[in-house]
PDB file of C-alpha atoms in Angstrom:
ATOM      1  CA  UNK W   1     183.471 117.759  57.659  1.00 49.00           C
ATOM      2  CA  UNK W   2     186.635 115.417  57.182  1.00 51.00           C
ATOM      3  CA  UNK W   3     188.906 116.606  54.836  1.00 70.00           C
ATOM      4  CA  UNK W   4     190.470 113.696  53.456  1.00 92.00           C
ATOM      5  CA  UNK W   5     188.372 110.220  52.201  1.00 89.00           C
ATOM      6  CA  UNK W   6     189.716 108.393  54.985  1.00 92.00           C
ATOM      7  CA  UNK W   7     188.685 110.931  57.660  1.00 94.00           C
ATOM      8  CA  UNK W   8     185.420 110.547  56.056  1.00 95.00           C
ATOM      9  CA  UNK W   9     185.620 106.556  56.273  1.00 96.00           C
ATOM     10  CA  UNK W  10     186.292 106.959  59.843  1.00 96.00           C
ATOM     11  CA  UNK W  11     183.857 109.142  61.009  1.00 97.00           C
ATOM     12  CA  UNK W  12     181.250 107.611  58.806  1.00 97.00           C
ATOM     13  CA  UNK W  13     182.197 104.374  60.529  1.00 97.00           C
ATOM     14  CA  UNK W  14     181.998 106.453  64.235  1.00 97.00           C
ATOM     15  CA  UNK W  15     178.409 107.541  63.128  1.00 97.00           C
ATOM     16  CA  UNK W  16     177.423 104.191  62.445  1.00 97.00           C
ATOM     17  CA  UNK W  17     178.471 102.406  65.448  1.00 97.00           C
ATOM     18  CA  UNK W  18     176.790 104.870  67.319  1.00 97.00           C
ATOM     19  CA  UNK W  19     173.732 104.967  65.535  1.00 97.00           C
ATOM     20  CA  UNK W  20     173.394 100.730  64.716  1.00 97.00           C
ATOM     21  CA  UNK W  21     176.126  99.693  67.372  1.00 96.00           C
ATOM     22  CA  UNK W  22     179.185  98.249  67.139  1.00 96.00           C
ATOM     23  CA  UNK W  23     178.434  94.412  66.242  1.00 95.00           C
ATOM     24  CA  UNK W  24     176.246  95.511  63.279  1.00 93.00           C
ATOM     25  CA  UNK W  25     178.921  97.532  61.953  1.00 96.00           C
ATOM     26  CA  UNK W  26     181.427  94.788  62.595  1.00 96.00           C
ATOM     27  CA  UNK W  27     179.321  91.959  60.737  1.00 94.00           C
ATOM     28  CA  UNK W  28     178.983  94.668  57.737  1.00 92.00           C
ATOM     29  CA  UNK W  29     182.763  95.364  57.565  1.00 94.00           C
ATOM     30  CA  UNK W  30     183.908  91.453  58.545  1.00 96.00           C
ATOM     31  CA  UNK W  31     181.155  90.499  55.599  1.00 95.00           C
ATOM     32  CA  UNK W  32     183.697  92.756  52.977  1.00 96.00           C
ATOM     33  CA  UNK W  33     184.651  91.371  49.746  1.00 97.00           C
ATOM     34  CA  UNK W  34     186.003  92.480  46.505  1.00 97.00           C
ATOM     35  CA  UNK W  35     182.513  92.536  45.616  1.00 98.00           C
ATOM     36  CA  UNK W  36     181.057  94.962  48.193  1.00 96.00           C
ATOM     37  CA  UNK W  37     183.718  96.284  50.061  1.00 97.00           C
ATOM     38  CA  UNK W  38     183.448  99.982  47.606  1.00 97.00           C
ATOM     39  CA  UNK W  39     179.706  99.767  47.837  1.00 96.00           C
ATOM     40  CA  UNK W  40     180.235  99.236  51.798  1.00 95.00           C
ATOM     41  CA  UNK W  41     182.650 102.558  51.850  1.00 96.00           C
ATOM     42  CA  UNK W  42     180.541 104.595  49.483  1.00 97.00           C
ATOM     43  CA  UNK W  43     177.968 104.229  51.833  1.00 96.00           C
ATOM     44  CA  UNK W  44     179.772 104.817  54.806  1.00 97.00           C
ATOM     45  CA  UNK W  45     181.334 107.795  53.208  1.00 97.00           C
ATOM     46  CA  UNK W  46     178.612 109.373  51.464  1.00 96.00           C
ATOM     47  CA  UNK W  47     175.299 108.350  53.808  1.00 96.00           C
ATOM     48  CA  UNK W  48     177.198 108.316  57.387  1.00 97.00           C
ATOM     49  CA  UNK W  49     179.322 110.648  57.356  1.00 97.00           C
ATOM     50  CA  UNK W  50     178.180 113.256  54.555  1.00 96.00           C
ATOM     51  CA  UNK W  51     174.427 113.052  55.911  1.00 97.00           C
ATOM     52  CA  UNK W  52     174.516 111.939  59.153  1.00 97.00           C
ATOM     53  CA  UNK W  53     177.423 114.154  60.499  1.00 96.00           C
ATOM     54  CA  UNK W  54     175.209 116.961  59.006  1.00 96.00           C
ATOM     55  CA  UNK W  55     174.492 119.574  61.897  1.00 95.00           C
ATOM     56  CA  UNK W  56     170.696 120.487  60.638  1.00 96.00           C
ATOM     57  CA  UNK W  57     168.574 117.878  62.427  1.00 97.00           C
ATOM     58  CA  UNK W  58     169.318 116.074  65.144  1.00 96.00           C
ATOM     59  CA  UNK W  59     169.708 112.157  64.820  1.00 97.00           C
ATOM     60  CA  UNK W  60     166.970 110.970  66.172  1.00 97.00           C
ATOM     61  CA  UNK W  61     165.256 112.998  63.732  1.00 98.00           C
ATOM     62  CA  UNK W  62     167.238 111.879  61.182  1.00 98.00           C
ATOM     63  CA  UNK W  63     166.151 108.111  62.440  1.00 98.00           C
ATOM     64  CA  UNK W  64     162.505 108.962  62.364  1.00 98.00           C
ATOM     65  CA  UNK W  65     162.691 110.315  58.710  1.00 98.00           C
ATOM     66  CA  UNK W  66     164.729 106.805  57.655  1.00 98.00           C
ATOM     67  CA  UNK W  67     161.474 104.546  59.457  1.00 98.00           C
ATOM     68  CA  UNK W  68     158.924 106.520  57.098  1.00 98.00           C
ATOM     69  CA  UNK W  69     161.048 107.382  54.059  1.00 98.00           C
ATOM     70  CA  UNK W  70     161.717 102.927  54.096  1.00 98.00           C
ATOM     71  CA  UNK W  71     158.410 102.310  54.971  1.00 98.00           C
ATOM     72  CA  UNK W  72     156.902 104.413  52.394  1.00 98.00           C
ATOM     73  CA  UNK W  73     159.229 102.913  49.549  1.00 98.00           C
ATOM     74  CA  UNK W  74     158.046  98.871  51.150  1.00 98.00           C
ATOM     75  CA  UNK W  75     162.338  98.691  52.304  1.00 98.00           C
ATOM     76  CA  UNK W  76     161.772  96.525  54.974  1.00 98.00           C
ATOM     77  CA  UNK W  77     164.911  94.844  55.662  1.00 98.00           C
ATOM     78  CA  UNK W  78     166.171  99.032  56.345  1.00 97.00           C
ATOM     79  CA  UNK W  79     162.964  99.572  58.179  1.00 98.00           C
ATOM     80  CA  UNK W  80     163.360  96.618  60.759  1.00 98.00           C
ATOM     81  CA  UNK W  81     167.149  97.073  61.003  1.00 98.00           C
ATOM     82  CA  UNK W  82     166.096 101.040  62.278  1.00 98.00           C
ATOM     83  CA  UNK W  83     163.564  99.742  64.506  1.00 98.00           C
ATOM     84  CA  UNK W  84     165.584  97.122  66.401  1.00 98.00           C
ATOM     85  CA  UNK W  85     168.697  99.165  66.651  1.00 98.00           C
ATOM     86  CA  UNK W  86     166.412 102.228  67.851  1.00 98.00           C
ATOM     87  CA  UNK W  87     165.024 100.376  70.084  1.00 98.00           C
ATOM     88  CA  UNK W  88     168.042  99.016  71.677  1.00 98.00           C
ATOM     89  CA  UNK W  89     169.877 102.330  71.903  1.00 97.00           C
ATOM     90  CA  UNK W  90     170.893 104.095  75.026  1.00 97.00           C
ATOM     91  CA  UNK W  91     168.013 106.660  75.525  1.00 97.00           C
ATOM     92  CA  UNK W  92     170.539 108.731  77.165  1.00 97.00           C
ATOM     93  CA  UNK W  93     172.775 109.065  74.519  1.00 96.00           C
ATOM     94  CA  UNK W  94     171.621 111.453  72.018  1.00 95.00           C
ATOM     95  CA  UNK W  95     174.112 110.442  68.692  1.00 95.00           C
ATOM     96  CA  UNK W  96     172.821 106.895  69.116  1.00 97.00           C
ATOM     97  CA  UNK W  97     168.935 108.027  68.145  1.00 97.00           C
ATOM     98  CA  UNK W  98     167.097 105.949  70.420  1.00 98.00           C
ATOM     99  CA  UNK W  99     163.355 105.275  69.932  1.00 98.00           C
ATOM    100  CA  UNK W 100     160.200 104.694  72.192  1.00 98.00           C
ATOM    101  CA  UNK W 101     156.904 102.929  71.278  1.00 98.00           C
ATOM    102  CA  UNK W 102     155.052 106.014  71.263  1.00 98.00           C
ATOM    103  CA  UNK W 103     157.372 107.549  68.470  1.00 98.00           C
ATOM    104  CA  UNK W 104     157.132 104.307  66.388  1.00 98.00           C
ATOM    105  CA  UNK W 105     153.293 104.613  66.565  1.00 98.00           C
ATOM    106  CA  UNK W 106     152.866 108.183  65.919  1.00 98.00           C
ATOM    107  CA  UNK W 107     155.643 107.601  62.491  1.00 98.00           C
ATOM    108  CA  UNK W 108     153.704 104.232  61.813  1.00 98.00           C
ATOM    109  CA  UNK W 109     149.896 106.441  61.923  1.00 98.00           C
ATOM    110  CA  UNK W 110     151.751 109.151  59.793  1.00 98.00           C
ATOM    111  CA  UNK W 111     153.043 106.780  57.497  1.00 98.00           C
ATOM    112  CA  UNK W 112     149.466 105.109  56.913  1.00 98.00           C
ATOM    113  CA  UNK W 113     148.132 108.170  55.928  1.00 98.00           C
ATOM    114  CA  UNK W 114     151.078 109.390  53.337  1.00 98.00           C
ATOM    115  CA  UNK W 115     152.134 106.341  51.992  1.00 98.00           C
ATOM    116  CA  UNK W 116     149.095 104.123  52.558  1.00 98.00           C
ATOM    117  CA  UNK W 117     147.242 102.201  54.946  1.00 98.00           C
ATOM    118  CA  UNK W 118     149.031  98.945  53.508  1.00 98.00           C
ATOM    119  CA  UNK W 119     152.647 100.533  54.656  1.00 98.00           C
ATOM    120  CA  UNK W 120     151.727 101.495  58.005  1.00 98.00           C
ATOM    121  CA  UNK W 121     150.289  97.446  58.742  1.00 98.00           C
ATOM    122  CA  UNK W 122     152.991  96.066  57.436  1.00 98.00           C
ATOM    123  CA  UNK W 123     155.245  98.417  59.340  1.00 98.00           C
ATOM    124  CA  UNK W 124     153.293  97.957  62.355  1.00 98.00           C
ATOM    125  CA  UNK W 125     153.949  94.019  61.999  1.00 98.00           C
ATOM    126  CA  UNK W 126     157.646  94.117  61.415  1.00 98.00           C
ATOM    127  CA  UNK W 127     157.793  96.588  64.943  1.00 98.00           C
ATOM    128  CA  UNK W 128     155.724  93.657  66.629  1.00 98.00           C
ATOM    129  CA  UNK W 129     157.874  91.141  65.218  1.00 98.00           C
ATOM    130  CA  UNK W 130     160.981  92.738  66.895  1.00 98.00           C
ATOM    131  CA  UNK W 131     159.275  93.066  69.528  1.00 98.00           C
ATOM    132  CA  UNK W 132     158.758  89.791  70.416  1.00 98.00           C
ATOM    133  CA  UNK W 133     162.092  88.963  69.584  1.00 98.00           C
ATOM    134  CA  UNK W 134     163.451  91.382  71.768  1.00 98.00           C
ATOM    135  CA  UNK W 135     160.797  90.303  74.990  1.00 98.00           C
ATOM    136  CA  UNK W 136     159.238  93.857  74.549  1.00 98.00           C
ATOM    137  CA  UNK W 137     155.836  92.933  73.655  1.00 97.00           C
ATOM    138  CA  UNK W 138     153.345  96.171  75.178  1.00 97.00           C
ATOM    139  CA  UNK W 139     150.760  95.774  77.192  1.00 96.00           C
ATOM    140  CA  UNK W 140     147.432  94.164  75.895  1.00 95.00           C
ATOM    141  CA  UNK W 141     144.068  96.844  75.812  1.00 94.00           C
ATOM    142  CA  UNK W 142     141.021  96.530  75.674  1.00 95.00           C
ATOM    143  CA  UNK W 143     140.118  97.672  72.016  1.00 94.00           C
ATOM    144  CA  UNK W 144     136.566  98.797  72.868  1.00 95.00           C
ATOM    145  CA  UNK W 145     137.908 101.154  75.640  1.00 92.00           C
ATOM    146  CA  UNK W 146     137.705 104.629  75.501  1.00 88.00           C
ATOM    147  CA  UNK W 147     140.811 105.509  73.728  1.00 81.00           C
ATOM    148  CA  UNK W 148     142.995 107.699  76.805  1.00 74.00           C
ATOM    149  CA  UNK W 149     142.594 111.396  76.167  1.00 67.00           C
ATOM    150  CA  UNK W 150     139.714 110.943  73.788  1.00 64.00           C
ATOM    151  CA  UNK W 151     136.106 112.690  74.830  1.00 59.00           C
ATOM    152  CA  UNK W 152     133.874 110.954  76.670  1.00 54.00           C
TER     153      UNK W 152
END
């Protein structure tokens, strides 16, 4: 851990670029003002660098936990803002969490099931909304296909 609050600013900022790249982070900290700006370094502080510079799960993990705790609690704004930047993350670059489709479903069908049915639709429609903004839409299926893997 940093040892002084502005090691912990700075690394909390690190953590955050890599996690919701750089422009996010840049609107957040260009959008300061005597208002926000202590909010905006608490949370950099405190959530980025005190939880996610934490060595006990990895970040992806960390990502996956953020999608159904905001889900669960109907935080969509944090929800979507996971998703796209997930999304859009270097799969090859472990601190930036990256995300696949299948990972989104399986956390979406979890979610359903914990936090109720209503979560997981409304979850499902903000990842199909960024989706299509991104040009990422998946493949149509036939819905009354034999689901793959499932017993004849």
């Amino acid at each position: 851990m940093p040892s002084t609050p502005e090691d912990s600013l700075q690394q909390g900022l690190r953590n955050r670029r890599q996690v919701l790249g750089a422009d996010w982070v840049a609107q957040s900290v260009d959008n300061a003002n005597s208002l926000n700006v202590e909010f905006q370094r608490m949370i950099t502080r405190y959530a980025w660098d005190g939880i996610w510079s934490r060595p006990g799960l990895e970040r992806r993990t960390r990502r996956i936990m953020v999608l159904a705790i905001t889900a669960s609690m109907g935080r969509w704004e944090e929800f979507e803002l996971h998703i796209r930047t997930g999304l859009l993350a270097d799969p090859a670059d472990p601190d930036a969490a990256a995300l696949d489709l299948p990972t989104i479903q399986e956390v979406l069908l979890q979610t359903a099931v914990y936090a109720g049915v209503p979560a997981g639709n409304t979850g499902m429609a903000v990842v199909m909304k960024v989706l299509r903004e991104l040009d990422r839409l998946p493949p149509k299926v036939d819905f009354f296909a034999p689901a793959a893997g499932s017993a004849p």
